[in-house]
Coordinates of C-alpha atoms in Angstrom, one line a residue:
M57 CA 25.1 16.0 6.0
H58 CA 26.2 13.9 9.0
D59 CA 26.3 10.2 9.1
P60 CA 22.7 9.1 9.7
D61 CA 23.5 6.1 12.0
I62 CA 25.8 8.3 14.2
M63 CA 23.2 11.0 14.4
L64 CA 20.5 8.6 15.3
T65 CA 22.6 7.2 18.1
Y66 CA 23.4 10.7 19.4
L67 CA 19.8 11.8 19.4
E68 CA 18.6 8.6 21.1
A69 CA 21.2 9.1 23.9
L70 CA 20.2 12.7 24.3
L71 CA 16.5 11.9 24.5
K72 CA 17.3 9.0 26.9
H73 CA 19.2 11.1 29.4
S74 CA 17.8 14.6 28.8
N75 CA 21.2 15.8 29.7
F76 CA 24.1 16.6 27.4
T77 CA 26.8 15.6 29.8
K78 CA 25.3 12.2 30.6
A79 CA 24.5 11.5 26.9
A80 CA 28.1 12.5 25.9
G81 CA 29.5 10.2 28.6
E82 CA 27.5 7.2 27.2
L83 CA 28.7 8.1 23.7
Y84 CA 32.3 8.5 24.8
I85 CA 32.5 12.0 23.4
S86 CA 32.9 15.4 25.0
Q87 CA 29.9 17.4 26.1
P88 CA 31.0 20.5 24.2
Y89 CA 31.3 18.5 21.0
L90 CA 27.8 17.0 21.4
T91 CA 26.3 20.4 22.2
Q92 CA 28.0 22.1 19.2
L93 CA 27.0 19.3 16.9
I94 CA 23.3 19.6 17.7
K95 CA 23.5 23.4 17.3
R96 CA 25.4 23.0 14.0
V97 CA 22.7 20.6 12.6
E98 CA 19.9 23.0 13.8
K99 CA 21.7 25.8 12.0
E100 CA 22.0 23.8 8.8
L101 CA 18.3 22.8 8.9
G102 CA 17.2 26.2 10.0
A103 CA 15.0 24.7 12.7
T104 CA 15.3 23.5 16.3
I105 CA 15.2 19.7 16.5
V106 CA 15.5 19.1 20.2
N107 CA 13.2 20.8 22.7
R108 CA 15.6 21.2 25.7
K109 CA 13.7 23.9 27.6
Q110 CA 11.9 21.3 29.6
T111 CA 12.7 17.8 31.0
P112 CA 12.5 15.2 29.6
F113 CA 13.9 16.4 26.3
T114 CA 11.7 15.8 23.2
L115 CA 12.0 16.1 19.5
T116 CA 10.3 19.1 18.0
E117 CA 8.0 18.6 15.0
A118 CA 11.0 19.6 12.8
G119 CA 13.1 17.2 14.9
Q120 CA 10.7 14.3 14.2
I121 CA 10.9 15.0 10.5
Y122 CA 14.7 15.0 10.7
Y123 CA 14.7 11.8 12.8
Q124 CA 12.5 10.0 10.2
Y125 CA 14.8 11.3 7.4
L126 CA 17.8 9.8 9.2
E127 CA 16.0 6.5 9.6
N128 CA 15.1 6.4 5.9
V129 CA 18.6 7.2 4.8
S130 CA 20.0 4.6 7.1
A131 CA 17.6 1.9 5.9
Q132 CA 18.2 2.8 2.3
R133 CA 22.0 2.7 2.8
Q134 CA 21.8 -0.7 4.5
K135 CA 19.6 -2.0 1.7
L136 CA 22.1 -0.7 -0.9
N137 CA 25.0 -2.3 0.9
S138 CA 23.2 -5.6 1.2
R139 CA 22.4 -5.6 -2.5
L140 CA 26.0 -4.7 -3.4
E141 CA 27.6 -7.1 -1.0
R142 CA 27.7 -10.0 -3.5
Y143 CA 29.8 -7.9 -5.8
S144 CA 32.3 -6.7 -3.2
E145 CA 35.9 -7.9 -3.1
Q146 CA 35.3 -9.2 0.5
Y147 CA 32.7 -11.7 -0.7
R148 CA 33.9 -12.5 -4.2
D149 CA 34.9 -16.0 -3.2
R150 CA 31.8 -16.6 -1.1
E151 CA 28.3 -17.5 -2.2
I152 CA 25.6 -15.3 -0.8
I153 CA 22.2 -17.0 -0.5
R154 CA 19.3 -14.6 0.0
I155 CA 16.4 -16.2 2.0
T156 CA 13.0 -14.5 2.0
I157 CA 10.7 -15.4 4.8
L158 CA 7.8 -14.2 7.0
E159 CA 9.2 -12.6 10.1
T160 CA 7.1 -14.6 12.6
L161 CA 7.9 -17.8 10.8
G162 CA 11.6 -17.0 10.6
T163 CA 12.0 -16.8 14.4
F164 CA 11.1 -20.5 14.5
L165 CA 12.4 -22.0 11.2
L166 CA 15.7 -20.1 10.7
P167 CA 17.3 -21.2 14.0
E168 CA 16.5 -24.8 13.2
I169 CA 18.1 -24.6 9.7
I170 CA 20.6 -21.9 9.2
P171 CA 23.2 -22.3 12.0
P172 CA 24.0 -26.0 11.2
F173 CA 23.9 -25.2 7.5
L174 CA 26.4 -22.4 7.7
A175 CA 28.6 -24.3 10.1
S176 CA 29.1 -26.9 7.3
H177 CA 29.4 -24.3 4.5
N178 CA 32.2 -21.9 5.3
N179 CA 32.1 -20.3 1.9
V180 CA 28.4 -19.3 2.2
K181 CA 26.8 -16.2 3.7
A182 CA 23.1 -15.9 4.3
Q183 CA 21.0 -12.8 3.9
I184 CA 17.6 -12.8 5.5
L185 CA 14.8 -10.8 3.8
E186 CA 11.5 -10.6 5.8
G187 CA 8.1 -9.7 4.5
F188 CA 4.6 -10.9 3.7
P189 CA 4.1 -14.0 1.4
H190 CA 3.3 -11.9 -1.7
Q191 CA 6.6 -10.0 -1.2
S192 CA 8.5 -13.3 -0.8
E193 CA 7.0 -14.6 -4.0
E194 CA 7.9 -11.4 -5.9
R195 CA 11.5 -11.6 -4.6
I196 CA 11.9 -15.2 -5.8
L197 CA 10.3 -14.6 -9.2
G198 CA 12.2 -11.4 -9.7
D199 CA 15.5 -13.0 -8.8
Q200 CA 15.9 -10.8 -5.7
A201 CA 16.2 -13.9 -3.5
E202 CA 17.3 -17.5 -4.1
V203 CA 15.2 -19.3 -1.5
Y204 CA 11.8 -18.8 0.0
M205 CA 10.8 -20.4 3.3
G206 CA 7.2 -20.3 4.2
Q207 CA 3.9 -22.0 5.0
T208 CA 0.8 -23.1 3.1
P209 CA 2.4 -24.2 -0.2
E210 CA -1.0 -24.7 -1.7
T211 CA -1.2 -20.9 -2.3
L212 CA 2.2 -20.6 -4.1
D213 CA 2.7 -19.3 -7.6
N214 CA 3.0 -22.1 -10.1
N215 CA 6.5 -20.9 -11.0
I216 CA 7.8 -21.7 -7.5
Q217 CA 9.0 -25.2 -6.7
A218 CA 8.2 -26.1 -3.1
Y219 CA 9.8 -28.8 -1.0
I220 CA 7.6 -29.7 2.0
N221 CA 8.6 -30.8 5.5
G222 CA 6.8 -30.6 8.9
G223 CA 4.0 -28.5 10.2
E224 CA 1.8 -27.9 13.2
P225 CA -1.9 -27.5 14.1
Y226 CA -3.8 -24.3 14.8
Y227 CA -5.7 -23.5 17.9
V228 CA -8.4 -21.0 18.9
V229 CA -6.9 -19.1 21.9
I230 CA -9.4 -18.6 24.6
P231 CA -8.3 -16.2 27.4
A232 CA -9.4 -16.4 31.0
R233 CA -11.8 -13.4 30.5
S234 CA -13.8 -15.3 27.9
K235 CA -17.1 -16.9 28.8
F236 CA -15.8 -20.0 27.1
F237 CA -12.8 -20.3 29.4
I238 CA -12.7 -23.5 31.5
P239 CA -10.5 -23.2 34.6
G240 CA -8.0 -25.9 35.2
E241 CA -7.9 -27.0 31.5
F242 CA -5.3 -26.2 28.8
I243 CA -5.8 -28.0 25.5
L244 CA -9.5 -28.7 25.2
D245 CA -11.2 -31.7 23.7
P246 CA -12.6 -30.8 20.3
S247 CA -16.0 -32.0 21.4
T248 CA -16.1 -29.3 24.1
Y249 CA -17.4 -26.6 21.8
D250 CA -18.8 -26.2 18.3
L251 CA -16.2 -24.3 16.3
K252 CA -18.9 -22.1 14.7
T253 CA -19.9 -20.9 18.1
L254 CA -16.4 -19.7 18.9
L255 CA -16.0 -18.1 15.6
Q256 CA -18.9 -15.7 16.4
E257 CA -16.9 -14.2 19.3
P258 CA -14.8 -11.0 19.0
F259 CA -11.4 -11.8 17.3
I260 CA -8.0 -10.3 17.1
L261 CA -6.4 -11.2 13.7
S262 CA -3.3 -10.5 11.7
T263 CA -3.8 -8.1 8.8
S264 CA -4.9 -9.2 5.3
G265 CA -2.0 -10.5 3.2
S266 CA -0.5 -12.6 5.9
A267 CA -0.3 -16.4 5.4
I268 CA -2.3 -17.2 8.5
R269 CA -5.0 -14.6 7.7
R270 CA -5.7 -16.3 4.3
Q271 CA -6.4 -19.6 6.1
I272 CA -8.4 -17.9 8.8
N273 CA -10.6 -16.2 6.2
G274 CA -11.3 -19.6 4.7
I275 CA -12.4 -21.0 8.1
F276 CA -14.9 -18.2 8.6
Q277 CA -16.2 -18.6 5.0
N278 CA -16.6 -22.4 5.5
Y279 CA -18.8 -21.8 8.5
H280 CA -20.6 -18.8 6.9
V281 CA -19.6 -16.5 9.7
V282 CA -18.8 -12.8 9.3
P283 CA -15.9 -12.3 11.6
H284 CA -16.3 -9.7 14.4
I285 CA -12.7 -8.3 14.3
V286 CA -11.9 -5.9 17.1
V287 CA -8.2 -5.4 16.4
T288 CA -5.8 -6.3 13.5
S289 CA -2.0 -6.4 13.6
D290 CA 0.8 -6.9 11.1
S291 CA 2.2 -9.4 13.6
V292 CA 0.6 -12.7 14.6
I293 CA 2.7 -12.6 17.7
T294 CA 1.1 -9.3 18.8
A295 CA -2.4 -10.6 17.9
T296 CA -1.8 -13.7 20.0
N297 CA -0.4 -11.7 22.9
L298 CA -3.5 -9.4 22.9
A299 CA -5.8 -12.4 22.8
I300 CA -4.0 -14.0 25.7
H301 CA -4.5 -10.8 27.7
G302 CA -8.2 -10.9 27.2
L303 CA -9.0 -8.6 24.3
G304 CA -10.7 -11.3 22.4
L305 CA -10.1 -14.7 20.8
T306 CA -7.6 -15.4 18.1
I307 CA -6.3 -18.3 16.0
S308 CA -2.6 -19.1 16.4
A309 CA -0.1 -22.0 16.4
A310 CA 2.1 -23.8 18.9
S311 CA 5.3 -22.1 17.7
I312 CA 3.8 -18.7 18.4
I313 CA 1.9 -19.5 21.7
K314 CA 5.0 -21.0 23.3
R315 CA 6.7 -17.7 23.1
M316 CA 4.1 -15.9 25.2
R317 CA 4.3 -15.3 29.0
Q318 CA 2.4 -17.9 30.9
Q319 CA -1.2 -16.9 31.3
P320 CA -4.3 -19.0 32.1
I321 CA -5.7 -19.8 28.7
N322 CA -7.5 -22.6 26.9
L323 CA -6.5 -23.9 23.5
Y324 CA -9.2 -25.3 21.3
P325 CA -7.6 -27.5 18.5
I326 CA -8.8 -26.9 15.0
D327 CA -9.3 -29.9 12.8
P328 CA -6.1 -30.2 10.6
D329 CA -8.3 -30.9 7.6
L330 CA -9.7 -27.4 8.0
M331 CA -6.5 -25.5 8.8
R332 CA -2.9 -26.5 9.4
I333 CA 0.5 -25.0 8.9
T334 CA 2.7 -26.9 6.4
Y335 CA 6.3 -25.7 6.0
F336 CA 8.1 -25.5 2.7
I337 CA 11.3 -24.3 1.2
G338 CA 10.8 -22.9 -2.3
V339 CA 13.0 -21.9 -5.3
K340 CA 12.2 -20.5 -8.8
K341 CA 11.3 -23.3 -11.3
G342 CA 13.8 -23.7 -14.0
K343 CA 16.6 -21.8 -12.2
K344 CA 19.9 -23.8 -11.9
L345 CA 20.6 -24.5 -8.2
T346 CA 24.1 -24.2 -6.8
P347 CA 25.3 -27.2 -4.7
A348 CA 25.0 -25.1 -1.5
I349 CA 21.3 -24.3 -2.3
E350 CA 20.7 -28.0 -2.9
D351 CA 22.3 -28.8 0.4
L352 CA 20.1 -26.2 2.1
I353 CA 17.0 -27.8 0.6
K354 CA 18.2 -31.2 1.8
D355 CA 18.8 -29.9 5.3
F356 CA 15.4 -28.4 5.4
Q357 CA 13.7 -31.6 4.3
E358 CA 15.6 -33.6 7.0
A359 CA 15.0 -31.2 9.9
N360 CA 12.5 -31.9 12.7
L361 CA 10.0 -29.1 12.0
N362 CA 7.0 -30.2 14.1
P363 CA 6.6 -27.9 17.1
S364 CA 4.0 -28.9 19.7
I365 CA 2.6 -27.6 22.9
H366 CA 1.5 -29.5 25.9

């Protein structure tokens, strides 16, 4: 079977241009080669994969199955290469540190920590593994990662040693379409509203299992409010963006809100005693740390990890 990454690139170019000549030009191959390749794959599969009888080109049902197969093979190969990397000749003299982290948190924390760390450790290579908190814990405890960067260390497994630094408050995001929106204001005074009143509004929340959702569930439980959830998303960034555009309220943090396009919103600060992000870097207890990992922990503890919004 053909190289999955190459076939994915060829199919994407073909679907983009709906024209074999233009797609071949973008790929720096000849049009007859691309045409014959697609026909050869269809013959091997015994099914048409690209519907080219109408424009724009689309994948047939068989083509969609084939495309998903290519994606899966590509992902599995990349995963295999990543796991074997530490044993290859190329990296035999280099230490590979696998860092597991929540994706949305990684976009803020990693740029603050990793570039300066790697600049001073030429013999180290970092691998980033993204996933939900329970996945990160499993990776650390199962020796599939050396370091875990996350938030809310209070919920960590007892076999993970956490080193804490920095944090940020949470806000209820109130869009302009909400009846609670106050024009001309940005960060509201906490006395403006009763939090319980806001919690009874429709909410967009991240899915269960995310670090922020655990804390949000605690807020609703503390106020004895059954949440009215209109949409859930695996991404707190998506949930925040949907709230900003008026779909409902959400609870988010400065490091997330700052990435959104400017829209008229209010931010209602939540009491840090009720809910707050606390950042940590964690390692498996009892596991001997290399000097590089010790340096990474030190860099984390000394970094300025207190994002704010004004």
